[in-house]
Short mmCIF file of C-alpha atoms in Angstrom, two decimals:
data_model
loop_
_atom_site.label_atom_id
_atom_site.label_comp_id
_atom_site.label_asym_id
_atom_site.label_seq_id
_atom_site.Cartn_x
_atom_site.Cartn_y
_atom_site.Cartn_z
CA MET A 193 -0.02 0.02 0.07
CA ARG A 194 1.35 3.45 -0.93
CA ARG A 195 2.02 5.87 1.75
CA THR A 196 -1.11 8.14 2.59
CA PRO A 197 -0.47 11.74 2.95
CA LYS A 198 -0.24 12.57 6.63
CA VAL A 199 -3.04 14.66 8.11
CA ILE A 200 -1.03 17.27 9.93
CA ALA A 201 -2.10 20.52 11.55
CA VAL A 202 -5.41 20.30 9.78
CA LEU A 203 -6.71 23.41 11.37
CA THR A 204 -3.99 25.83 10.75
CA ALA A 205 -5.61 27.41 8.03
CA MET A 206 -8.61 28.11 10.21
CA ILE A 207 -6.67 30.67 12.23
CA MET A 208 -8.84 34.04 12.03
CA VAL A 209 -6.77 37.15 12.45
CA LEU A 210 -9.23 39.50 14.11
CA LEU A 211 -9.21 42.92 14.91
CA CYS A 212 -11.10 44.60 17.67
CA GLY A 213 -13.27 47.59 16.53
CA CYS A 214 -12.90 49.46 19.89
CA GLY A 215 -10.60 52.31 19.82
CA SER A 216 -11.43 53.77 23.14
CA GLY A 217 -9.44 51.49 25.35
CA MET A 218 -9.82 47.86 26.48
CA SER A 219 -10.18 46.41 29.98
CA ALA A 220 -8.69 43.30 31.28
CA GLU A 221 -11.90 41.49 31.16
CA ASP A 222 -12.41 42.78 27.49
CA ALA A 223 -8.95 41.37 26.66
CA GLY A 224 -10.04 37.94 27.99
CA SER A 225 -13.40 38.12 26.17
CA TYR A 226 -11.70 39.25 22.94
CA THR A 227 -9.29 36.35 23.10
CA LYS A 228 -12.11 33.87 23.64
CA SER A 229 -14.11 35.22 20.88
CA ILE A 230 -11.23 34.52 18.41
CA LEU A 231 -11.06 30.91 19.65
CA ASP A 232 -14.90 30.51 19.67
CA ALA A 233 -15.22 31.90 16.05
CA THR A 234 -12.06 29.87 14.79
CA TYR A 235 -12.94 26.45 16.29
CA LYS A 236 -16.62 26.33 17.38
CA GLY A 237 -18.32 28.58 14.63
CA GLU A 238 -19.77 30.84 17.40
CA PHE A 239 -19.71 34.32 15.94
CA LYS A 240 -21.73 36.45 18.49
CA ASP A 241 -18.81 37.99 20.32
CA TYR A 242 -16.63 38.02 17.14
CA ILE A 243 -19.31 40.10 15.61
CA LYS A 244 -19.28 42.41 18.72
CA TRP A 245 -15.45 43.03 18.56
CA THR A 246 -14.93 43.35 14.86
CA GLY A 247 -18.32 45.02 13.70
CA SER A 248 -18.81 42.50 10.94
CA THR A 249 -21.97 40.80 10.22
CA GLU A 250 -23.00 37.18 10.83
CA ASP A 251 -22.90 36.32 6.97
CA GLU A 252 -19.26 37.89 6.74
CA ALA A 253 -18.19 35.76 9.84
CA LYS A 254 -19.76 32.56 8.52
CA GLU A 255 -18.25 33.22 4.94
CA LEU A 256 -14.86 33.59 6.43
CA TYR A 257 -15.34 30.28 8.43
CA ASP A 258 -16.48 28.31 5.56
CA ASN A 259 -13.64 29.73 3.27
CA ASN A 260 -11.26 28.54 6.06
CA LEU A 261 -12.68 25.13 5.96
CA ASP A 262 -12.30 25.04 2.26
CA ALA A 263 -8.56 26.13 2.75
CA THR A 264 -7.98 23.36 5.09
CA LEU A 265 -9.14 20.61 2.77
CA LYS A 266 -6.80 22.17 0.19
CA GLN A 267 -3.90 22.43 2.57
CA VAL A 268 -4.16 18.76 3.58
CA GLY A 269 -4.19 17.91 -0.16
CA PHE A 270 -7.38 16.03 -0.44
CA THR A 271 -8.68 18.27 -3.23
CA GLU A 272 -5.57 17.06 -5.30
CA LEU A 273 -6.12 13.40 -4.74
CA GLY A 274 -9.18 13.19 -6.93
CA ILE A 275 -11.37 11.56 -4.18
CA SER A 276 -15.09 11.89 -4.84
CA ASP A 277 -17.12 14.97 -3.94
CA GLU A 278 -19.16 12.79 -1.66
CA LEU A 279 -16.07 11.92 0.42
CA LEU A 280 -14.58 15.30 0.34
CA GLY A 281 -17.82 16.51 1.62
CA LYS A 282 -17.70 14.03 4.49
CA TYR A 283 -14.12 15.27 5.38
CA ARG A 284 -15.12 18.82 5.29
CA GLN A 285 -17.82 18.10 7.86
CA LEU A 286 -15.47 15.98 9.79
CA PHE A 287 -12.94 18.73 10.10
CA GLU A 288 -15.58 21.11 11.11
CA ASP A 289 -16.67 18.60 13.87
CA MET A 290 -13.12 18.07 15.07
CA ALA A 291 -12.70 21.95 15.46
CA SER A 292 -15.77 22.21 17.50
CA LYS A 293 -14.00 19.64 19.92
CA ALA A 294 -11.13 22.00 20.70
CA LYS A 295 -10.89 22.27 24.41
CA TYR A 296 -9.48 25.54 25.96
CA GLU A 297 -10.10 27.92 28.81
CA ILE A 298 -9.19 31.59 29.34
CA GLY A 299 -7.09 32.14 32.34
CA ASP A 300 -5.46 35.09 34.11
CA VAL A 301 -5.25 38.51 32.25
CA GLU A 302 -2.71 40.81 33.26
CA GLU A 303 -1.57 44.35 32.01
CA ASP A 304 1.50 44.33 29.93
CA GLY A 305 2.67 47.58 28.47
CA ASP A 306 -0.13 49.04 26.34
CA GLY A 307 -2.04 45.92 26.29
CA TYR A 308 -2.59 42.78 28.05
CA ALA A 309 -1.18 39.20 28.48
CA VAL A 310 -3.90 36.68 28.28
CA GLU A 311 -3.29 33.24 29.53
CA VAL A 312 -4.92 30.37 27.37
CA THR A 313 -5.11 26.79 28.74
CA ILE A 314 -5.35 24.25 26.01
CA TYR A 315 -5.97 20.60 26.00
CA PRO A 316 -4.20 18.82 22.99
CA PHE A 317 -6.53 17.01 20.76
CA ALA A 318 -5.30 13.23 20.83
CA SER A 319 -8.18 11.26 19.46
CA PHE A 320 -6.17 10.39 16.02
CA GLU A 321 -2.95 9.43 17.54
CA GLY A 322 -1.58 6.53 15.48
CA ILE A 323 -4.40 6.70 12.90
CA GLN A 324 -1.90 6.19 9.85
CA ASP A 325 -1.03 2.72 11.27
CA GLU A 326 -4.62 1.78 11.91
CA VAL A 327 -5.47 2.64 8.27
CA ARG A 328 -2.57 0.50 6.87
CA ASN A 329 -3.60 -2.36 9.17
CA GLN A 330 -7.42 -2.28 8.00
CA VAL A 331 -7.04 -1.72 4.35
CA ASP A 332 -6.60 -4.86 2.27
CA VAL A 333 -3.53 -4.36 0.41
CA GLU A 334 -4.28 -6.99 -2.17
CA SER A 335 -7.43 -5.59 -3.16
CA LEU A 336 -5.72 -2.23 -4.22
CA ALA A 337 -3.50 -4.32 -6.70
CA ASP A 338 -5.86 -3.68 -9.79
CA LYS A 339 -7.26 -0.29 -8.91
CA SER A 340 -6.14 2.79 -10.52
CA GLU A 341 -4.47 5.45 -8.36
CA LYS A 342 -7.71 7.37 -8.03
CA GLU A 343 -9.70 4.31 -6.91
CA MET A 344 -6.78 3.53 -4.56
CA TYR A 345 -7.07 6.77 -2.83
CA GLU A 346 -10.88 6.56 -2.48
CA VAL A 347 -10.65 3.15 -0.70
CA ILE A 348 -7.80 4.41 1.68
CA PHE A 349 -9.42 7.71 2.65
CA ALA A 350 -12.79 6.20 2.91
CA LYS A 351 -11.35 4.02 5.49
CA MET A 352 -9.43 6.66 7.22
CA TYR A 353 -12.77 8.80 7.42
CA GLU A 354 -14.56 5.80 8.82
CA ILE A 355 -11.86 5.27 11.60
CA MET A 356 -11.53 9.20 12.36
CA ALA A 357 -15.48 9.57 12.47
CA GLN A 358 -15.83 6.88 14.92
CA LYS A 359 -12.90 8.27 17.14
CA LEU A 360 -14.29 11.63 17.15
CA GLU A 361 -17.59 10.21 19.05
CA SER A 362 -15.16 10.08 22.24
CA PRO A 363 -12.56 12.54 21.91
CA LYS A 364 -9.44 12.21 23.87
CA TYR A 365 -7.06 15.03 24.97
CA GLY A 366 -3.50 15.23 26.29
CA ASP A 367 -2.31 17.14 29.36
CA ALA A 368 -3.17 20.82 29.67
CA GLN A 369 -0.65 23.26 28.44
CA THR A 370 -0.77 27.04 29.21
CA LEU A 371 0.30 29.55 26.69
CA THR A 372 0.26 33.41 26.74
CA VAL A 373 -1.00 35.56 24.01
CA GLN A 374 -0.51 39.48 23.72
CA VAL A 375 -3.46 41.66 23.10
CA THR A 376 -2.13 45.05 22.19
CA PRO A 377 -3.21 48.14 20.23
CA ASN A 378 -1.87 49.55 17.00
CA ASP A 379 -1.18 53.37 16.38
CA ASP A 380 -5.07 53.84 15.73
CA GLY A 381 -5.93 52.07 19.17
CA VAL A 382 -7.05 48.92 17.46
CA TYR A 383 -6.50 45.66 19.35
CA SER A 384 -5.23 42.45 17.87
CA ILE A 385 -3.27 39.27 18.73
CA PRO A 386 -0.16 38.44 16.76
CA GLU A 387 -0.99 35.70 13.99
CA SER A 388 2.21 33.77 15.17
CA GLU A 389 0.64 33.62 18.74
CA LEU A 390 -2.67 32.17 17.25
CA THR A 391 -0.57 29.77 15.17
CA GLU A 392 1.06 28.59 18.30
CA ILE A 393 -2.16 27.92 20.02
CA ASP A 394 -3.50 26.05 17.06
CA THR A 395 -0.29 23.86 16.84
CA ALA A 396 -0.52 23.19 20.48
CA MET A 397 -4.37 22.38 20.10
CA PHE A 398 -3.90 19.91 17.09
CA PRO A 399 -0.40 18.63 17.33
CA SER A 400 0.99 17.10 14.23
CA ASP A 401 2.63 14.06 16.24
CA LYS A 402 -0.94 13.06 17.19
CA PHE A 403 -2.05 12.18 13.76
#
């Protein structure tokens, strides 16, 4: 059986770089709420607070969320493998469901210069650890011998989807990790979190060595 493309950091493309529409200052409580709104919009598809902080509409927020899901599929490489639209749609829903299982908590918020340092405790998603080996063990290699490359990928990724969907029903997590993000204003008083720090959270939330 040929090596399957590794599913790594599948949600990196889902990071939303959000700006706070508040130019009159932000309290510590606001900074915590703002940070949570980014995570909720990114992973849970919950946009109420995101809309509050950015002044965008729900349609705009949903469009961004959907575009990021599509980008995730492309990043992982599924769209280039020629798998069926039906299976691709299943994976899209699977990634959305997986994102919604993200587990995190907002902790202490402290003033830091012009802005705030916000602690975020995350619980690494670990349900898919070792899944590549499980797929190899469950796919009948001999049955792939007379199939085209496209047909082979359909069989392999259909089996991977089946295993992932089952594991997602009872998600597992690793030990808690606490990271700190900076919520700081620009020259116009608009607050944001550096993209690099959001990516760090995402990498810790869905570590590549757990796929």
